[in-house]
Short mmCIF file of C-alpha atoms in Angstrom, two decimals:
data_model
loop_
_atom_site.label_atom_id
_atom_site.label_comp_id
_atom_site.label_asym_id
_atom_site.label_seq_id
_atom_site.Cartn_x
_atom_site.Cartn_y
_atom_site.Cartn_z
CA MET B 185 15.49 -5.65 -29.15
CA SER B 186 17.47 -9.03 -29.44
CA GLU B 187 15.39 -11.82 -30.09
CA ASP B 188 15.90 -13.84 -27.52
CA LYS B 189 14.86 -11.86 -24.94
CA LYS B 190 11.60 -11.85 -24.05
CA VAL B 191 9.18 -10.19 -22.41
CA GLY B 192 8.56 -11.26 -18.61
CA ILE B 193 5.54 -11.97 -17.10
CA VAL B 194 3.89 -12.38 -13.09
CA LEU B 195 1.13 -12.55 -12.24
CA VAL B 196 0.02 -11.08 -8.91
CA SER B 197 -3.19 -12.79 -7.31
CA HIS B 198 -3.93 -11.82 -3.68
CA SER B 199 -3.42 -16.60 -3.96
CA GLY B 200 -1.15 -18.88 -4.12
CA PRO B 201 -2.47 -21.90 -5.66
CA VAL B 202 -4.70 -18.48 -8.06
CA ALA B 203 -1.45 -16.71 -9.24
CA GLU B 204 0.54 -20.45 -9.05
CA ALA B 205 -2.56 -21.99 -11.85
CA VAL B 206 -2.56 -19.16 -13.92
CA VAL B 207 0.63 -19.54 -14.80
CA GLU B 208 0.41 -23.61 -15.62
CA LEU B 209 -2.81 -22.95 -17.97
CA ALA B 210 -0.64 -20.20 -19.34
CA ARG B 211 1.64 -22.44 -20.03
CA GLY B 212 -0.44 -25.20 -20.69
CA LEU B 213 -2.13 -22.91 -23.82
CA ALA B 214 0.89 -21.01 -25.12
CA ALA B 215 3.27 -23.80 -25.38
CA GLY B 216 4.54 -25.04 -29.30
CA GLY B 217 7.49 -23.98 -28.45
CA ALA B 218 9.76 -21.70 -25.79
CA THR B 219 7.61 -20.37 -23.95
CA ALA B 220 8.52 -16.57 -22.37
CA PRO B 221 9.46 -16.62 -18.35
CA MET B 222 6.64 -16.15 -16.59
CA ALA B 223 6.19 -16.44 -12.44
CA ALA B 224 3.35 -16.39 -9.72
CA ALA B 225 3.86 -14.14 -7.23
CA GLY B 226 0.58 -15.24 -5.09
CA GLY B 227 -0.44 -14.82 -1.21
CA THR B 228 1.77 -13.52 1.40
CA SER B 229 5.04 -14.52 2.56
CA ALA B 230 3.17 -16.39 4.97
CA GLY B 231 1.38 -18.69 2.47
CA GLY B 232 -1.81 -16.58 3.25
CA LEU B 233 -4.67 -14.74 1.51
CA GLY B 234 -3.00 -11.30 0.65
CA THR B 235 -0.08 -9.33 -1.25
CA SER B 236 3.92 -9.63 -0.28
CA ALA B 237 5.69 -6.72 -2.01
CA GLU B 238 8.54 -8.90 -1.49
CA LEU B 239 7.58 -12.13 -3.38
CA VAL B 240 6.52 -9.51 -6.38
CA SER B 241 9.92 -8.00 -6.43
CA GLU B 242 11.52 -11.75 -6.68
CA ALA B 243 8.90 -12.50 -9.19
CA ALA B 244 9.99 -9.65 -11.28
CA ALA B 245 13.80 -10.06 -11.15
CA ARG B 246 13.58 -13.90 -12.26
CA VAL B 247 11.49 -13.59 -15.40
CA ASP B 248 13.52 -9.98 -16.28
CA MET B 249 15.52 -10.12 -19.09
CA GLY B 250 15.53 -7.05 -20.10
CA ALA B 251 13.29 -6.69 -22.62
CA GLY B 252 10.91 -5.26 -19.90
CA VAL B 253 8.01 -7.01 -17.30
CA ALA B 254 5.06 -7.06 -17.95
CA LEU B 255 2.39 -7.88 -14.69
CA LEU B 256 -1.40 -8.47 -13.92
CA VAL B 257 -2.93 -7.99 -10.86
CA ASP B 258 -5.99 -9.91 -9.69
CA LEU B 259 -7.86 -7.08 -6.71
CA GLY B 260 -7.28 -4.30 -4.28
CA SER B 261 -3.81 -4.74 -2.12
CA ALA B 262 -2.13 -6.74 -5.69
CA VAL B 263 -2.70 -3.37 -8.08
CA LEU B 264 -2.12 -0.71 -4.50
CA THR B 265 1.15 -2.78 -3.78
CA VAL B 266 2.27 -2.79 -7.47
CA LYS B 267 1.06 0.40 -8.47
CA SER B 268 3.73 1.87 -5.34
CA MET B 269 6.64 -0.61 -6.20
CA LEU B 270 6.28 1.57 -9.18
CA ALA B 271 6.18 4.41 -7.62
CA GLU B 272 9.90 4.78 -5.85
CA GLY B 273 11.37 3.07 -9.19
CA ASP B 274 14.25 0.97 -7.26
CA GLU B 275 11.93 -1.72 -6.76
CA LEU B 276 11.20 -3.37 -9.81
CA PRO B 277 13.05 -4.13 -12.65
CA ASP B 278 13.30 -1.59 -15.72
CA GLY B 279 10.60 -1.75 -17.63
CA ALA B 280 7.75 -3.33 -15.72
CA ARG B 281 4.59 -2.10 -15.96
CA LEU B 282 1.34 -2.98 -14.69
CA VAL B 283 -0.68 -3.95 -17.31
CA ASP B 284 -4.03 -3.79 -17.00
CA ALA B 285 -6.00 -6.04 -17.70
CA PRO B 286 -8.24 -9.06 -16.52
CA PHE B 287 -5.86 -11.84 -14.38
CA VAL B 288 -6.41 -14.98 -16.65
CA GLU B 289 -6.96 -14.61 -19.82
CA GLY B 290 -5.11 -11.75 -20.22
CA ALA B 291 -2.35 -14.05 -18.32
CA ILE B 292 -2.77 -16.10 -21.70
CA SER B 293 -3.02 -13.65 -23.91
CA ALA B 294 0.48 -11.53 -22.74
CA LEU B 295 2.06 -14.85 -23.24
CA VAL B 296 1.37 -16.24 -25.68
CA THR B 297 2.81 -12.68 -26.95
CA ALA B 298 5.94 -13.07 -25.52
CA SER B 299 6.56 -16.28 -26.17
CA ALA B 300 6.07 -15.19 -30.32
CA GLY B 301 9.07 -12.58 -29.23
CA GLY B 302 6.38 -9.60 -29.11
CA ASP B 303 7.50 -6.13 -26.99
CA LEU B 304 6.50 -5.36 -24.49
CA ASP B 305 3.92 -2.51 -25.70
CA ALA B 306 2.28 -5.40 -28.56
CA VAL B 307 2.47 -7.13 -24.52
CA GLU B 308 0.28 -5.11 -23.05
CA ALA B 309 -1.77 -4.21 -26.09
CA ALA B 310 -2.38 -8.31 -25.97
CA ALA B 311 -3.20 -8.69 -22.92
CA THR B 312 -5.54 -5.14 -22.11
CA ASP B 313 -7.64 -6.72 -25.38
CA ALA B 314 -8.59 -9.78 -23.62
CA TYR B 315 -11.35 -7.54 -22.22
CA GLY B 316 -12.72 -7.00 -25.34
CA TYR B 317 -13.72 -11.08 -25.57
CA ARG B 318 -17.25 -11.25 -25.38
CA LYS B 319 -18.67 -14.17 -23.15
CA THR B 320 -22.60 -14.02 -24.22
CA MET I 762 11.58 21.32 16.58
CA LEU I 763 11.57 17.58 16.36
CA ASP I 764 13.95 15.49 16.15
CA THR I 765 14.22 12.18 15.14
CA ASP I 766 13.83 10.26 18.58
CA PHE I 767 10.51 11.84 18.19
CA PHE I 768 10.03 10.88 14.71
CA ARG I 769 11.33 7.57 17.09
CA ARG I 770 8.70 8.03 19.12
CA TRP I 771 6.08 8.62 16.14
CA MET I 772 5.83 5.21 14.38
CA ALA I 773 6.37 3.14 18.65
CA ALA I 774 3.41 5.40 20.18
CA THR I 775 1.62 4.36 16.66
CA ALA I 776 2.84 0.89 16.99
CA ALA I 777 0.93 0.90 20.44
CA ALA I 778 -1.94 2.75 20.42
CA VAL I 779 -2.88 -0.39 16.63
CA ASP I 780 -2.10 -2.95 18.87
CA ARG I 781 -4.20 -1.65 21.66
CA GLU I 782 -6.59 -1.00 19.35
CA ALA I 783 -7.01 -4.12 16.58
CA ASP I 784 -9.34 -6.09 18.19
CA ARG I 785 -11.63 -2.46 17.60
CA LEU I 786 -10.25 -2.25 13.69
CA THR I 787 -11.21 -5.69 13.05
CA GLU I 788 -14.59 -5.58 14.22
CA LEU I 789 -15.13 -2.50 12.40
CA ASP I 790 -13.35 -4.09 9.53
CA ALA I 791 -15.65 -7.10 9.95
CA ALA I 792 -18.66 -5.55 9.11
CA ILE I 793 -18.11 -3.95 5.84
CA GLY I 794 -14.65 -5.56 5.02
CA ASP I 795 -12.39 -7.96 5.59
CA ALA I 796 -11.88 -8.83 9.13
CA ASP I 797 -8.56 -8.36 8.91
CA HIS I 798 -7.48 -5.10 9.51
CA GLY I 799 -6.47 -4.18 12.78
CA SER I 800 -4.36 -8.24 12.88
CA ASN I 801 -2.60 -6.12 9.40
CA MET I 802 -1.56 -3.28 11.75
CA ARG I 803 -0.60 -4.73 14.00
CA ARG I 804 1.73 -6.73 12.24
CA GLY I 805 2.95 -4.30 10.14
CA PHE I 806 4.14 -2.40 13.17
CA ALA I 807 4.89 -4.43 14.85
CA ALA I 808 8.03 -4.70 12.37
CA VAL I 809 8.23 -1.35 12.15
CA ASN I 810 9.23 -1.16 15.83
CA ASP I 811 12.00 -3.89 15.24
CA VAL I 812 13.78 -2.71 12.34
CA LEU I 813 14.16 1.13 14.41
CA GLY I 814 15.43 -0.82 16.51
CA LYS I 815 18.08 -2.56 15.42
CA GLU I 816 19.28 -0.39 12.11
CA ALA I 817 18.85 2.83 14.12
CA PRO I 818 17.93 5.50 11.81
CA ARG I 819 20.27 8.99 11.61
CA THR I 820 17.73 10.73 10.66
CA PRO I 821 13.71 12.03 10.39
CA GLY I 822 13.02 11.37 7.16
CA THR I 823 14.99 7.76 7.30
CA VAL I 824 12.84 7.42 10.68
CA LEU I 825 10.10 6.98 8.38
CA THR I 826 10.84 6.44 4.97
CA LEU I 827 11.76 2.60 6.40
CA ALA I 828 8.52 2.46 8.77
CA GLY I 829 6.95 2.85 5.16
CA ARG I 830 9.22 0.12 2.98
CA HIS I 831 8.17 -2.57 6.24
CA LEU I 832 4.38 -2.10 5.42
CA ILE I 833 4.41 -1.94 2.71
CA SER I 834 6.82 -5.38 2.92
CA THR I 835 5.02 -6.87 5.64
CA VAL I 836 0.89 -5.96 5.81
CA GLY I 837 -0.93 -7.88 3.34
CA GLY I 838 -3.38 -5.56 2.97
CA ALA I 839 -4.45 -2.46 0.79
CA SER I 840 -3.33 -0.65 4.52
CA GLY I 841 0.33 -1.49 3.49
CA PRO I 842 1.07 0.45 0.26
CA LEU I 843 -1.68 2.31 1.74
CA TYR I 844 0.01 2.83 5.03
CA GLY I 845 3.79 2.81 3.08
CA THR I 846 3.09 5.22 0.96
CA LEU I 847 2.05 7.32 2.90
CA LEU I 848 5.63 7.22 5.31
CA ARG I 849 7.71 7.18 2.59
CA ARG I 850 6.11 10.09 0.72
CA THR I 851 6.02 11.99 4.48
CA GLY I 852 9.62 11.15 4.68
CA LYS I 853 11.26 11.58 1.72
CA ALA I 854 9.68 15.48 0.99
CA LEU I 855 11.74 15.82 4.76
CA GLY I 856 14.20 14.94 2.95
CA ASP I 857 17.94 14.76 4.62
CA ALA I 858 17.39 17.44 7.78
CA THR I 859 18.35 16.06 11.70
CA GLU I 860 15.66 18.06 13.43
CA VAL I 861 12.27 20.24 11.28
CA THR I 862 9.69 21.99 12.56
CA PRO I 863 6.00 21.00 13.55
CA ASP I 864 5.38 23.42 10.20
CA GLN I 865 7.82 21.24 8.10
CA LEU I 866 6.52 17.83 9.59
CA ALA I 867 2.52 19.22 8.79
CA ASP I 868 4.10 20.24 4.91
CA ALA I 869 5.41 16.49 4.78
CA LEU I 870 2.48 15.53 5.71
CA GLY I 871 0.42 16.93 3.07
CA ALA I 872 2.41 15.19 0.66
CA GLY I 873 2.56 12.09 1.62
CA VAL I 874 -1.38 12.81 2.04
CA ALA I 875 -1.52 13.52 -1.49
CA ALA I 876 0.39 10.61 -2.71
CA VAL I 877 -1.54 8.41 -0.86
CA THR I 878 -4.30 10.33 -2.85
CA GLN I 879 -3.10 9.82 -6.71
CA LEU I 880 -1.79 6.03 -5.06
CA GLY I 881 -5.95 5.35 -4.08
CA GLY I 882 -7.69 7.96 -6.56
CA ALA I 883 -10.32 8.25 -3.10
CA GLN I 884 -11.24 11.23 -2.35
CA ALA I 885 -12.99 13.83 0.61
CA GLY I 886 -15.95 10.80 2.11
CA ASP I 887 -14.97 8.21 -0.30
CA LYS I 888 -15.50 6.16 3.15
CA THR I 889 -11.19 5.90 3.21
CA MET I 890 -8.38 6.86 5.46
CA LEU I 891 -8.05 10.55 3.75
CA ASP I 892 -11.56 11.52 5.69
CA ALA I 893 -9.14 11.29 8.72
CA LEU I 894 -5.89 12.69 7.38
CA LEU I 895 -6.99 15.54 5.73
CA PRO I 896 -8.77 17.15 8.33
CA ALA I 897 -6.24 16.51 10.38
CA VAL I 898 -3.05 17.55 8.04
CA GLU I 899 -5.78 21.15 7.61
CA VAL I 900 -4.64 21.54 11.23
CA LEU I 901 -1.21 19.88 11.61
CA GLY I 902 -0.12 23.44 11.47
CA THR I 903 -1.47 24.63 14.67
CA SER I 904 -1.37 21.79 16.97
CA PHE I 905 -1.26 17.90 18.37
CA GLU I 906 -4.01 18.61 19.74
CA ALA I 907 -6.13 20.16 17.21
CA ALA I 908 -4.64 17.70 14.46
CA ARG I 909 -6.06 14.58 17.34
CA ASP I 910 -9.29 16.01 16.78
CA ALA I 911 -9.72 16.74 13.27
CA ALA I 912 -9.07 13.10 12.84
CA LEU I 913 -10.73 11.49 15.21
CA ALA I 914 -13.86 14.34 14.06
CA GLY I 915 -12.69 12.62 10.27
CA ALA I 916 -12.96 8.83 11.43
CA LEU I 917 -15.98 9.21 13.24
CA GLY I 918 -17.31 11.49 10.38
CA THR I 919 -17.42 7.82 7.99
CA VAL I 920 -20.35 6.88 10.08
CA PRO I 921 -23.17 7.60 7.64
CA LEU I 922 -20.71 8.31 4.60
CA ARG I 923 -21.62 5.19 1.56
CA ALA I 924 -17.86 3.85 0.80
CA ARG I 925 -17.00 4.49 -2.76
CA LYS I 926 -14.08 2.80 -2.50
CA GLY I 927 -12.08 -1.12 -1.91
CA ARG I 928 -13.95 -3.55 -0.34
CA ALA I 929 -16.25 -2.27 1.67
CA SER I 930 -17.26 0.25 -2.03
CA TYR I 931 -19.19 -3.80 -3.14
CA LEU I 932 -21.89 -3.40 -0.33
CA GLY I 933 -23.43 -0.33 -1.73
CA GLU I 934 -25.92 1.21 0.87
CA ARG I 935 -25.05 -1.86 3.33
CA SER I 936 -21.40 0.62 3.45
CA ILE I 937 -23.35 2.80 5.20
CA GLY I 938 -23.70 3.34 9.71
CA HIS I 939 -19.73 1.85 9.31
CA GLN I 940 -17.35 3.85 10.70
CA ASP I 941 -14.78 3.46 8.03
CA PRO I 942 -12.04 1.02 10.23
CA GLY I 943 -8.56 2.57 7.65
CA ALA I 944 -9.98 6.10 9.10
CA ALA I 945 -9.89 4.85 12.37
CA SER I 946 -6.36 3.88 12.57
CA SER I 947 -5.40 7.24 10.77
CA ALA I 948 -7.30 8.46 13.98
CA LEU I 949 -4.77 6.24 15.83
CA LEU I 950 -1.42 7.16 13.58
CA VAL I 951 -2.03 10.74 14.05
CA GLY I 952 -3.28 10.68 18.12
CA ALA I 953 0.48 8.95 18.28
CA LEU I 954 2.45 12.54 16.58
CA ALA I 955 0.55 14.40 20.09
CA GLU I 956 1.28 10.89 22.72
CA ALA I 957 5.50 11.53 21.63
CA ALA I 958 5.35 14.71 21.34
CA GLY I 959 3.12 14.58 25.39
CA PRO I 960 5.93 13.74 27.99
CA THR I 961 9.69 15.01 26.50
CA GLU I 962 8.95 17.97 23.88
CA GLY I 963 7.00 20.12 26.37
CA GLY I 964 3.27 20.07 24.91
CA GLY I 965 4.83 22.90 22.45
CA GLU I 966 5.47 26.23 22.60
#
């Protein structure tokens, strides 16, 4: 994997503002150099609560640099929509992967790792690791 | 034999049934979900009607794959990818044939239901759409009426169950006593098969 190609990250939430805000939070916390591409795909195309396959597909295309795309999702229809898109095989870029991670914490770990040049496996491992961060 | 027109009539009859029953589906969803199943399904199948009119697919398989793709794009809730996967996989299983037998449809729908099972990770008795679809697929080879009755009975049979999947599962014991909205809409989808076959297919052999 060429070092100028970074893993792209897509955040799929039921809510547009939630997805946008988590992108902003992750970028803010991962700053210190150029960050990997990250896009929000929140809510429906009409701006309501839910999941839009179109928004997910556009966001994934936007962040794809050829090094893979990690998709982090919140609940229900976000999970099922991304899974069904992956199962079809032609709706997401090659190397797109649903990453099982906590949405906010995972997004930050994923972005830090991708920005440092980590490959898709490293990004997935970092995001999934966020489940192990105990708060009590 | 079931031709492309039969599959268009199936989708149109489903859209009409969903439109007619949207309020009831939403009421069922209000009890154990987030009260949008009727409006989501209505929006999805209206889009299916639209695209089938515009693009005029020429095989049974493409009618269903096109319908499935548009459900995933337009529904917004979990029923989008679930119904979208059901129809798309059923369509793919039908292949390029221009006409199919009821048995081939039964097999293909079985493949679609299996894909839904895999996607959602639910099983029979979890109080989901599968509780209507699984018994319907089992008897679909016999007649569409038998499938419709089995789906209806399956949907009603979800009332005493405790939800183990989806948003209703958060309610635990409180999900008992309500019919699952997904099973109810699946019964409409299966019932529309009999409607599509009714007037022009002569009601079977």
